[in-house]
mmCIF file of C-alpha atoms and ligand atoms in Angstrom:
data_model
loop_
_atom_site.group_PDB
_atom_site.id
_atom_site.type_symbol
_atom_site.label_atom_id
_atom_site.label_comp_id
_atom_site.label_asym_id
_atom_site.label_seq_id
_atom_site.Cartn_x
_atom_site.Cartn_y
_atom_site.Cartn_z
ATOM 1 C CA MET R 1 88.428 102.260 92.832
ATOM 2 C CA LEU R 2 86.903 99.400 95.044
ATOM 3 C CA ASP R 3 89.067 96.042 95.355
ATOM 4 C CA ALA R 4 87.227 92.569 95.486
ATOM 5 C CA TYR R 5 86.743 93.410 98.890
ATOM 6 C CA GLY R 6 85.419 96.559 98.844
ATOM 7 C CA ARG R 7 88.194 98.437 100.079
ATOM 8 C CA ASN R 8 88.464 101.919 98.089
ATOM 9 C CA ILE R 9 92.584 101.981 97.029
ATOM 10 C CA THR R 10 93.281 105.600 97.162
ATOM 11 C CA TYR R 11 96.880 105.307 97.673
ATOM 12 C CA LEU R 12 99.778 104.508 95.989
ATOM 13 C CA ARG R 13 103.027 104.341 97.475
ATOM 14 C CA LEU R 14 106.006 104.979 94.584
ATOM 15 C CA SER R 15 109.747 103.841 94.908
ATOM 16 C CA VAL R 16 111.698 106.195 92.681
ATOM 17 C CA THR R 17 114.524 104.527 93.326
ATOM 18 C CA ASP R 18 116.441 101.376 95.193
ATOM 19 C CA ARG R 19 119.396 103.099 96.026
ATOM 20 C CA CYS R 20 120.219 104.766 99.157
ATOM 21 C CA ASN R 21 122.835 107.009 101.287
ATOM 22 C CA LEU R 22 122.460 104.731 104.691
ATOM 23 C CA ARG R 23 122.435 101.006 104.959
ATOM 24 C CA CYS R 24 119.490 99.901 107.904
ATOM 25 C CA ARG R 25 120.562 96.978 108.898
ATOM 26 C CA TYR R 26 116.527 95.527 109.088
ATOM 27 C CA CYS R 27 116.017 97.117 105.139
ATOM 28 C CA MET R 28 119.168 96.486 102.896
ATOM 29 C CA PRO R 29 122.235 94.500 102.697
ATOM 30 C CA GLU R 30 125.765 96.031 103.795
ATOM 31 C CA GLU R 31 126.828 95.753 99.995
ATOM 32 C CA GLY R 32 124.187 97.817 99.367
ATOM 33 C CA ILE R 33 121.974 96.287 96.252
ATOM 34 C CA VAL R 34 122.752 94.609 92.593
ATOM 35 C CA LYS R 35 122.855 97.648 90.305
ATOM 36 C CA LYS R 36 120.306 96.990 87.615
ATOM 37 C CA ALA R 37 120.692 98.007 84.200
ATOM 38 C CA HIS R 38 119.367 101.495 83.554
ATOM 39 C CA SER R 39 116.962 100.078 81.245
ATOM 40 C CA ASP R 40 115.478 98.014 83.530
ATOM 41 C CA MET R 41 114.089 101.080 85.617
ATOM 42 C CA MET R 42 111.300 103.441 85.201
ATOM 43 C CA THR R 43 111.743 106.510 83.748
ATOM 44 C CA GLU R 44 110.551 109.576 84.964
ATOM 45 C CA ASP R 45 108.331 109.161 82.140
ATOM 46 C CA GLU R 46 106.963 106.021 83.262
ATOM 47 C CA MET R 47 106.676 107.156 86.476
ATOM 48 C CA ILE R 48 104.470 109.564 85.731
ATOM 49 C CA GLN R 49 102.258 108.153 83.544
ATOM 50 C CA ALA R 50 101.822 105.574 86.353
ATOM 51 C CA VAL R 51 100.423 108.039 88.489
ATOM 52 C CA GLU R 52 98.323 109.343 86.141
ATOM 53 C CA ALA R 53 96.889 106.030 85.723
ATOM 54 C CA ALA R 54 96.466 105.619 89.325
ATOM 55 C CA ALA R 55 94.598 109.112 89.433
ATOM 56 C CA GLU R 56 92.310 107.927 87.433
ATOM 57 C CA LEU R 57 91.490 105.145 89.095
ATOM 58 C CA GLY R 58 90.747 106.993 92.061
ATOM 59 C CA VAL R 59 94.345 107.622 93.645
ATOM 60 C CA THR R 60 94.175 110.624 95.507
ATOM 61 C CA LYS R 61 97.523 110.176 97.548
ATOM 62 C CA LEU R 62 101.174 109.598 96.514
ATOM 63 C CA ARG R 63 103.862 108.931 98.645
ATOM 64 C CA VAL R 64 107.173 109.193 96.988
ATOM 65 C CA THR R 65 109.734 106.621 98.610
ATOM 66 C CA GLY R 66 112.771 104.795 97.874
ATOM 67 C CA GLY R 67 115.718 103.655 98.600
ATOM 68 C CA GLU R 68 116.419 107.415 99.364
ATOM 69 C CA PRO R 69 114.482 109.169 97.377
ATOM 70 C CA LEU R 70 116.545 112.394 97.820
ATOM 71 C CA ILE R 71 119.199 110.636 95.972
ATOM 72 C CA LYS R 72 117.612 110.905 92.617
ATOM 73 C CA ARG R 73 118.442 113.176 90.511
ATOM 74 C CA ASN R 74 115.224 114.109 89.264
ATOM 75 C CA ILE R 75 113.551 113.730 92.497
ATOM 76 C CA LEU R 76 112.161 117.571 92.108
ATOM 77 C CA SER R 77 110.920 117.242 88.721
ATOM 78 C CA ILE R 78 109.080 113.619 89.693
ATOM 79 C CA CYS R 79 107.381 115.639 92.377
ATOM 80 C CA ARG R 80 106.393 118.847 90.631
ATOM 81 C CA ARG R 81 104.672 116.916 88.025
ATOM 82 C CA ALA R 82 103.410 114.382 90.227
ATOM 83 C CA ALA R 83 101.645 117.107 92.297
ATOM 84 C CA GLU R 84 100.118 118.182 88.954
ATOM 85 C CA ILE R 85 98.430 115.476 88.115
ATOM 86 C CA SER R 86 94.608 116.111 88.344
ATOM 87 C CA GLY R 87 92.962 113.489 91.030
ATOM 88 C CA ILE R 88 96.161 113.768 92.968
ATOM 89 C CA ARG R 89 95.210 115.784 96.202
ATOM 90 C CA GLU R 90 98.890 115.393 98.228
ATOM 91 C CA VAL R 91 102.597 114.350 97.456
ATOM 92 C CA CYS R 92 104.384 113.245 100.244
ATOM 93 C CA ILE R 93 108.137 111.937 100.913
ATOM 94 C CA THR R 94 109.248 109.307 103.405
ATOM 95 C CA THR R 95 112.996 110.478 103.958
ATOM 96 C CA ASN R 96 115.863 109.208 106.128
ATOM 97 C CA GLY R 97 116.273 113.439 105.989
ATOM 98 C CA VAL R 98 120.129 113.104 105.653
ATOM 99 C CA LEU R 99 119.781 115.482 102.283
ATOM 100 C CA LEU R 100 116.790 117.673 103.537
ATOM 101 C CA PRO R 101 118.806 120.661 104.581
ATOM 102 C CA SER R 102 120.028 121.295 100.681
ATOM 103 C CA LEU R 103 116.602 120.372 99.479
ATOM 104 C CA ALA R 104 113.746 120.877 101.775
ATOM 105 C CA ALA R 105 112.594 124.309 100.439
ATOM 106 C CA ALA R 106 112.367 123.274 96.881
ATOM 107 C CA LEU R 107 110.726 120.101 97.710
ATOM 108 C CA ARG R 108 107.775 122.491 99.206
ATOM 109 C CA GLU R 109 107.857 124.327 96.141
ATOM 110 C CA ALA R 110 107.627 121.199 93.978
ATOM 111 C CA GLY R 111 104.164 120.377 95.956
ATOM 112 C CA VAL R 112 105.063 117.994 98.507
ATOM 113 C CA SER R 113 103.071 119.043 101.264
ATOM 114 C CA ARG R 114 104.191 116.380 103.505
ATOM 115 C CA ILE R 115 107.535 114.805 105.036
ATOM 116 C CA ASN R 116 107.536 111.479 107.104
ATOM 117 C CA LEU R 117 111.631 111.380 108.402
ATOM 118 C CA SER R 118 112.809 107.900 109.834
ATOM 119 C CA LEU R 119 114.816 108.374 112.751
ATOM 120 C CA ASP R 120 115.334 104.953 114.958
ATOM 121 C CA THR R 121 117.744 106.396 117.778
ATOM 122 C CA LEU R 122 118.766 109.972 119.423
ATOM 123 C CA ASP R 123 122.210 108.493 120.016
ATOM 124 C CA ALA R 124 124.676 108.810 117.459
ATOM 125 C CA ALA R 125 126.493 105.745 118.160
ATOM 126 C CA ARG R 126 123.386 103.888 117.623
ATOM 127 C CA TYR R 127 122.285 105.827 114.403
ATOM 128 C CA ARG R 128 125.840 104.433 113.117
ATOM 129 C CA GLN R 129 125.082 101.007 114.030
ATOM 130 C CA ILE R 130 121.800 100.847 112.965
ATOM 131 C CA THR R 131 122.274 102.644 109.393
ATOM 132 C CA ARG R 132 126.185 101.353 109.266
ATOM 133 C CA ILE R 133 126.938 104.355 107.851
ATOM 134 C CA GLY R 134 125.036 107.546 108.968
ATOM 135 C CA GLU R 135 125.639 110.481 110.956
ATOM 136 C CA LEU R 136 122.995 111.536 113.388
ATOM 137 C CA SER R 137 123.817 115.455 112.955
ATOM 138 C CA GLN R 138 122.981 115.256 109.416
ATOM 139 C CA ALA R 139 119.624 113.601 110.061
ATOM 140 C CA LEU R 140 118.936 116.361 113.085
ATOM 141 C CA ALA R 141 120.089 119.045 110.595
ATOM 142 C CA GLY R 142 117.405 117.278 108.203
ATOM 143 C CA LEU R 143 114.669 117.784 110.578
ATOM 144 C CA GLU R 144 115.596 121.113 111.363
ATOM 145 C CA ALA R 145 115.355 122.119 107.505
ATOM 146 C CA ALA R 146 111.732 120.320 107.251
ATOM 147 C CA LEU R 147 110.691 122.243 110.369
ATOM 148 C CA LYS R 148 111.929 125.287 108.981
ATOM 149 C CA THR R 149 110.183 124.752 105.133
ATOM 150 C CA GLY R 150 106.942 125.068 106.807
ATOM 151 C CA PHE R 151 105.635 121.426 105.421
ATOM 152 C CA SER R 152 102.074 121.040 106.957
ATOM 153 C CA ARG R 153 102.869 117.927 109.131
ATOM 154 C CA ILE R 154 106.150 116.292 109.861
ATOM 155 C CA LYS R 155 106.220 112.799 111.357
ATOM 156 C CA ILE R 156 109.041 111.242 112.677
ATOM 157 C CA ASN R 157 108.736 107.207 111.877
ATOM 158 C CA ALA R 158 110.759 105.276 114.582
ATOM 159 C CA VAL R 159 111.013 101.076 113.736
ATOM 160 C CA LEU R 160 111.004 99.699 117.593
ATOM 161 C CA ILE R 161 113.591 97.207 117.824
ATOM 162 C CA GLY R 162 114.212 95.284 121.424
ATOM 163 C CA GLY R 163 117.456 95.415 123.205
ATOM 164 C CA PHE R 164 118.358 98.386 120.513
ATOM 165 C CA ASN R 165 115.964 101.404 120.957
ATOM 166 C CA ASP R 166 113.064 100.064 123.514
ATOM 167 C CA ASP R 167 114.903 102.226 126.259
ATOM 168 C CA GLU R 168 114.673 105.360 124.051
ATOM 169 C CA ILE R 169 110.810 105.552 123.897
ATOM 170 C CA PRO R 170 110.223 108.341 126.416
ATOM 171 C CA ALA R 171 113.126 110.079 124.196
ATOM 172 C CA LEU R 172 111.967 109.518 121.134
ATOM 173 C CA ALA R 173 108.296 110.240 122.459
ATOM 174 C CA GLY R 174 109.413 113.251 124.046
ATOM 175 C CA LEU R 175 110.326 114.702 120.325
ATOM 176 C CA THR R 176 106.488 115.916 120.520
ATOM 177 C CA ARG R 177 106.915 118.065 123.077
ATOM 178 C CA GLN R 178 110.168 119.940 121.959
ATOM 179 C CA TYR R 179 108.618 120.328 117.955
ATOM 180 C CA PRO R 180 105.270 120.404 116.758
ATOM 181 C CA VAL R 181 105.856 116.692 114.855
ATOM 182 C CA ASP R 182 104.329 113.675 115.142
ATOM 183 C CA VAL R 183 106.446 110.517 116.471
ATOM 184 C CA ARG R 184 105.158 107.298 115.262
ATOM 185 C CA PHE R 185 106.727 103.881 116.317
ATOM 186 C CA ILE R 186 106.353 101.120 113.892
ATOM 187 C CA GLU R 187 106.551 97.071 114.617
ATOM 188 C CA LEU R 188 109.713 95.922 112.682
ATOM 189 C CA MET R 189 108.514 93.737 109.923
ATOM 190 C CA PRO R 190 110.812 90.459 109.491
ATOM 191 C CA MET R 191 111.817 90.597 105.776
ATOM 192 C CA PRO R 192 113.649 87.995 104.181
ATOM 193 C CA GLY R 193 116.514 90.219 103.783
ATOM 194 C CA GLY R 194 116.650 91.971 106.472
ATOM 195 C CA ALA R 195 118.616 91.527 109.480
ATOM 196 C CA PHE R 196 116.604 91.627 113.221
ATOM 197 C CA THR R 197 114.220 88.671 112.281
ATOM 198 C CA ASP R 198 114.818 87.309 115.065
ATOM 199 C CA ALA R 199 112.416 86.804 118.145
ATOM 200 C CA ASP R 200 114.065 89.097 120.547
ATOM 201 C CA SER R 201 114.265 92.185 118.334
ATOM 202 C CA TYR R 202 110.721 92.265 117.930
ATOM 203 C CA LEU R 203 108.451 93.967 120.012
ATOM 204 C CA PRO R 204 104.859 94.754 119.594
ATOM 205 C CA VAL R 205 103.849 98.645 119.720
ATOM 206 C CA SER R 206 102.197 98.170 123.294
ATOM 207 C CA GLU R 207 105.462 98.028 124.797
ATOM 208 C CA VAL R 208 105.047 101.905 124.305
ATOM 209 C CA LEU R 209 101.941 102.157 126.048
ATOM 210 C CA ARG R 210 103.436 100.016 128.827
ATOM 211 C CA ARG R 211 106.513 102.412 129.268
ATOM 212 C CA LEU R 212 104.700 105.750 129.092
ATOM 213 C CA PRO R 213 101.428 105.109 130.818
ATOM 214 C CA GLU R 214 100.371 109.228 130.762
ATOM 215 C CA LEU R 215 100.039 108.971 127.249
ATOM 216 C CA LYS R 216 95.982 109.628 126.448
ATOM 217 C CA GLU R 217 94.519 108.260 123.153
ATOM 218 C CA GLU R 218 93.248 110.232 120.485
ATOM 219 C CA LYS R 219 91.078 109.513 117.208
ATOM 220 C CA ALA R 220 92.813 107.353 114.856
ATOM 221 C CA GLU R 221 94.437 107.992 111.778
ATOM 222 C CA GLY R 222 94.956 105.719 108.927
ATOM 223 C CA VAL R 223 97.037 102.937 109.999
ATOM 224 C CA ALA R 224 98.030 104.740 113.227
ATOM 225 C CA ARG R 225 96.167 104.740 116.557
ATOM 226 C CA LEU R 226 96.778 108.209 118.092
ATOM 227 C CA TYR R 227 98.067 108.878 121.710
ATOM 228 C CA ARG R 228 99.408 112.130 123.057
ATOM 229 C CA LEU R 229 101.939 113.481 126.200
ATOM 230 C CA PRO R 230 100.342 115.720 128.439
ATOM 231 C CA GLY R 231 101.310 119.065 126.750
ATOM 232 C CA ALA R 232 102.741 118.062 123.616
ATOM 233 C CA GLN R 233 102.487 119.697 120.442
ATOM 234 C CA GLY R 234 102.203 116.436 118.403
ATOM 235 C CA CYS R 235 100.657 113.324 118.774
ATOM 236 C CA VAL R 236 102.951 109.914 119.497
ATOM 237 C CA GLY R 237 101.398 107.093 116.924
ATOM 238 C CA LEU R 238 101.827 103.283 116.751
ATOM 239 C CA ILE R 239 101.530 101.775 114.336
ATOM 240 C CA SER R 240 101.196 97.450 114.296
ATOM 241 C CA PRO R 241 101.329 95.625 110.960
ATOM 242 C CA VAL R 242 102.872 92.489 112.930
ATOM 243 C CA SER R 243 100.517 92.518 115.945
ATOM 244 C CA GLN R 244 97.325 94.217 114.620
ATOM 245 C CA HIS R 245 98.009 94.055 110.775
ATOM 246 C CA PHE R 246 95.481 95.993 108.870
ATOM 247 C CA CYS R 247 94.772 94.448 105.606
ATOM 248 C CA ALA R 248 91.172 94.613 106.163
ATOM 249 C CA ALA R 249 91.619 98.541 105.766
ATOM 250 C CA CYS R 250 94.547 98.496 103.441
ATOM 251 C CA ASN R 251 94.002 101.243 100.716
ATOM 252 C CA ARG R 252 97.572 101.333 98.986
ATOM 253 C CA ILE R 253 98.845 99.976 96.360
ATOM 254 C CA ARG R 254 103.142 99.898 95.590
ATOM 255 C CA LEU R 255 105.128 100.675 92.330
ATOM 256 C CA THR R 256 108.867 99.787 92.977
ATOM 257 C CA ALA R 257 111.418 101.736 90.296
ATOM 258 C CA ASP R 258 111.722 99.004 88.543
ATOM 259 C CA GLY R 259 108.088 98.924 87.604
ATOM 260 C CA ARG R 260 106.914 96.141 89.408
ATOM 261 C CA LEU R 261 103.248 96.898 91.037
ATOM 262 C CA LYS R 262 102.593 94.726 94.291
ATOM 263 C CA PRO R 263 99.194 94.583 95.468
ATOM 264 C CA CYS R 264 99.951 93.908 99.127
ATOM 265 C CA LEU R 265 103.300 94.499 100.627
ATOM 266 C CA HIS R 266 103.598 91.091 101.766
ATOM 267 C CA SER R 267 103.190 89.003 99.085
ATOM 268 C CA ALA R 268 105.388 87.730 96.716
ATOM 269 C CA GLU R 269 103.093 88.855 93.697
ATOM 270 C CA GLU R 270 104.212 91.717 91.080
ATOM 271 C CA ILE R 271 102.813 93.004 87.892
ATOM 272 C CA SER R 272 105.477 94.436 85.591
ATOM 273 C CA LEU R 273 104.133 97.796 84.418
ATOM 274 C CA LYS R 274 107.677 98.605 82.754
ATOM 275 C CA GLY R 275 107.506 99.640 78.956
ATOM 276 C CA LEU R 276 103.575 99.857 78.852
ATOM 277 C CA ASP R 277 101.845 103.100 77.769
ATOM 278 C CA LYS R 278 99.681 104.598 79.938
ATOM 279 C CA ALA R 279 96.443 102.819 79.074
ATOM 280 C CA GLY R 280 98.267 99.457 79.362
ATOM 281 C CA MET R 281 99.153 100.665 82.673
ATOM 282 C CA LYS R 282 95.607 101.261 83.763
ATOM 283 C CA LYS R 283 94.608 98.074 82.570
ATOM 284 C CA LYS R 284 97.357 95.712 84.776
ATOM 285 C CA MET R 285 96.566 98.576 87.770
ATOM 286 C CA ARG R 286 92.627 97.670 87.406
ATOM 287 C CA GLU R 287 93.549 94.112 87.217
ATOM 288 C CA ALA R 288 96.187 94.324 89.911
ATOM 289 C CA ILE R 289 93.742 96.068 92.603
ATOM 290 C CA LEU R 290 91.126 93.657 91.603
ATOM 291 C CA GLY R 291 93.530 91.068 92.742
ATOM 292 C CA LYS R 292 94.549 92.634 95.595
ATOM 293 C CA PRO R 293 94.861 89.844 98.419
ATOM 294 C CA ARG R 294 92.380 90.062 101.546
ATOM 295 C CA CYS R 295 95.179 89.631 103.791
ATOM 296 C CA HIS R 296 98.534 88.785 104.585
ATOM 297 C CA GLU R 297 99.976 85.677 106.530
ATOM 298 C CA GLU R 298 100.696 86.335 110.167
ATOM 299 C CA LEU R 299 104.526 87.703 110.448
ATOM 300 C CA SER R 300 106.567 86.644 112.882
ATOM 301 C CA ALA R 301 110.453 85.286 113.636
ATOM 302 C CA GLU R 302 109.683 81.983 112.136
ATOM 303 C CA ARG R 303 107.124 83.425 109.076
ATOM 304 C CA LEU R 304 108.963 86.083 107.461
ATOM 305 C CA SER R 305 107.182 88.484 104.987
ATOM 306 C CA HIS R 306 106.567 86.247 101.550
ATOM 307 C CA SER R 307 107.968 89.362 99.471
ATOM 308 C CA ALA R 308 110.348 88.760 96.972
ATOM 309 C CA ARG R 309 112.475 91.926 97.767
ATOM 310 C CA ASN R 310 113.930 93.893 100.627
ATOM 311 C CA MET R 311 112.371 96.878 102.159
ATOM 312 C CA ASN R 312 114.583 99.459 99.873
ATOM 313 C CA GLN R 313 113.108 97.872 96.538
ATOM 314 C CA ILE R 314 109.729 98.721 97.738
ATOM 315 C CA GLY R 315 109.668 101.810 100.335
ATOM 316 C CA GLY R 316 108.087 100.445 103.674
HETATM 317 N N1 SAM G 401 114.918 106.243 102.822
HETATM 318 C C1 SAM G 401 113.501 106.128 103.160
HETATM 319 C C2 SAM G 401 113.602 106.091 105.010
HETATM 320 O O1 SAM G 401 114.653 105.499 105.529
HETATM 321 O O2 SAM G 401 112.688 106.894 105.029
HETATM 322 C C3 SAM G 401 112.481 105.616 101.958
HETATM 323 C C4 SAM G 401 112.545 104.418 102.372
HETATM 324 S S1 SAM G 401 112.491 103.446 103.987
HETATM 325 C C5 SAM G 401 112.434 101.938 103.145
HETATM 326 C C6 SAM G 401 110.734 103.685 104.350
HETATM 327 C C7 SAM G 401 110.403 103.422 105.719
HETATM 328 O O3 SAM G 401 110.689 101.954 105.556
HETATM 329 C C8 SAM G 401 111.656 103.493 106.736
HETATM 330 O O4 SAM G 401 110.307 104.451 107.339
HETATM 331 C C9 SAM G 401 112.374 102.166 107.409
HETATM 332 O O5 SAM G 401 112.436 102.987 108.646
HETATM 333 C C10 SAM G 401 110.921 101.541 107.052
HETATM 334 N N2 SAM G 401 111.487 99.874 106.951
HETATM 335 C C11 SAM G 401 111.944 99.566 106.132
HETATM 336 N N3 SAM G 401 112.655 98.075 107.143
HETATM 337 C C12 SAM G 401 112.000 98.232 107.722
HETATM 338 C C13 SAM G 401 111.295 97.053 108.392
HETATM 339 N N4 SAM G 401 111.973 95.881 108.374
HETATM 340 N N5 SAM G 401 110.092 96.914 109.404
HETATM 341 C C14 SAM G 401 109.482 98.043 109.468
HETATM 342 N N6 SAM G 401 109.940 99.325 108.936
HETATM 343 C C15 SAM G 401 111.074 98.673 108.024
HETATM 344 FE FE1 SF4 G 402 117.984 103.683 103.352
HETATM 345 FE FE2 SF4 G 402 115.114 104.165 104.151
HETATM 346 FE FE3 SF4 G 402 116.345 101.750 104.206
HETATM 347 FE FE4 SF4 G 402 117.346 102.944 105.567
HETATM 348 S S1 SF4 G 402 115.303 102.459 105.622
HETATM 349 S S2 SF4 G 402 118.736 101.747 104.334
HETATM 350 S S3 SF4 G 402 117.400 104.838 104.937
HETATM 351 S S4 SF4 G 402 115.824 103.289 101.927
#
């Protein structure tokens, strides 16, 4: 369905849990989350109803995210049921990859067609530093498992952090030569509860072009500008939510694990769907789409996101 600014809303990001098996510094606090009452969270049936309502309003693409979606006990059932909904053409997952060795094949079988795997560094000590508790070897095993399973497309997402991984731009981009994957560099968004909100940590993705002048531009895809290293199997994507936000082309809405619909990632506005039936959800969703703001304010170290939540609650 079209919003008030003529944008066709075809993409729902569904956060199935706010919990995670990692603690990335820019995403969530060290102590984890304040556990909410089970009754405050969306049930599987409510999630599926919400996806059905979204599909009836014209959503065709679902991204399942979190927190870490793969720690959700019923993740396979959620994906399978979502993939069967009329109008939903693709179900994708964004994951840290740690649990992919045991789940990749089952996810594929459940109808998940694409995987985005978050990986900010190829250095084990840095991986531990950024995730606070993670093991790089587990994320890499997850990547291998995804590659073996035959997902139609695997994208590696790396958040660019000044003074942390900018010296790894060539190595991370080099994964597109080694594997049939895209590597997408994403600008760090200054979220109120996250670390690295200082000006030095933020780097525009143009830094990737400066470090890799051999990149050749290809056709843009969605929010990513695409490039390719000579001889590479996959593309290098640049995603610039801060330096060149893509509000004018934004086609997405987000739903949190406790049932709050967010028409805009960086706005505090939320509309609760928890406890509604499908008709009620659809009505609220339509209102939310019509009320989707034209744009969010500029983001910077001085002007943090207005979102009332950390990224682990929103899903990215
Ligand atoms: N746990 C899964 C994962 O890490 O892929 C899914 C949820 S995570 C919130 C989704 C994406 O948001 C990840 O790629 C993560 O790197 C990104 N992210 C989290 N906080 C961010 C921030 N402050 N700026 C930019 N990206 C962020
Ligand atoms: Fe967990 Fe993903 Fe957030 Fe890292 S970015 S803490 S893996 S939800």
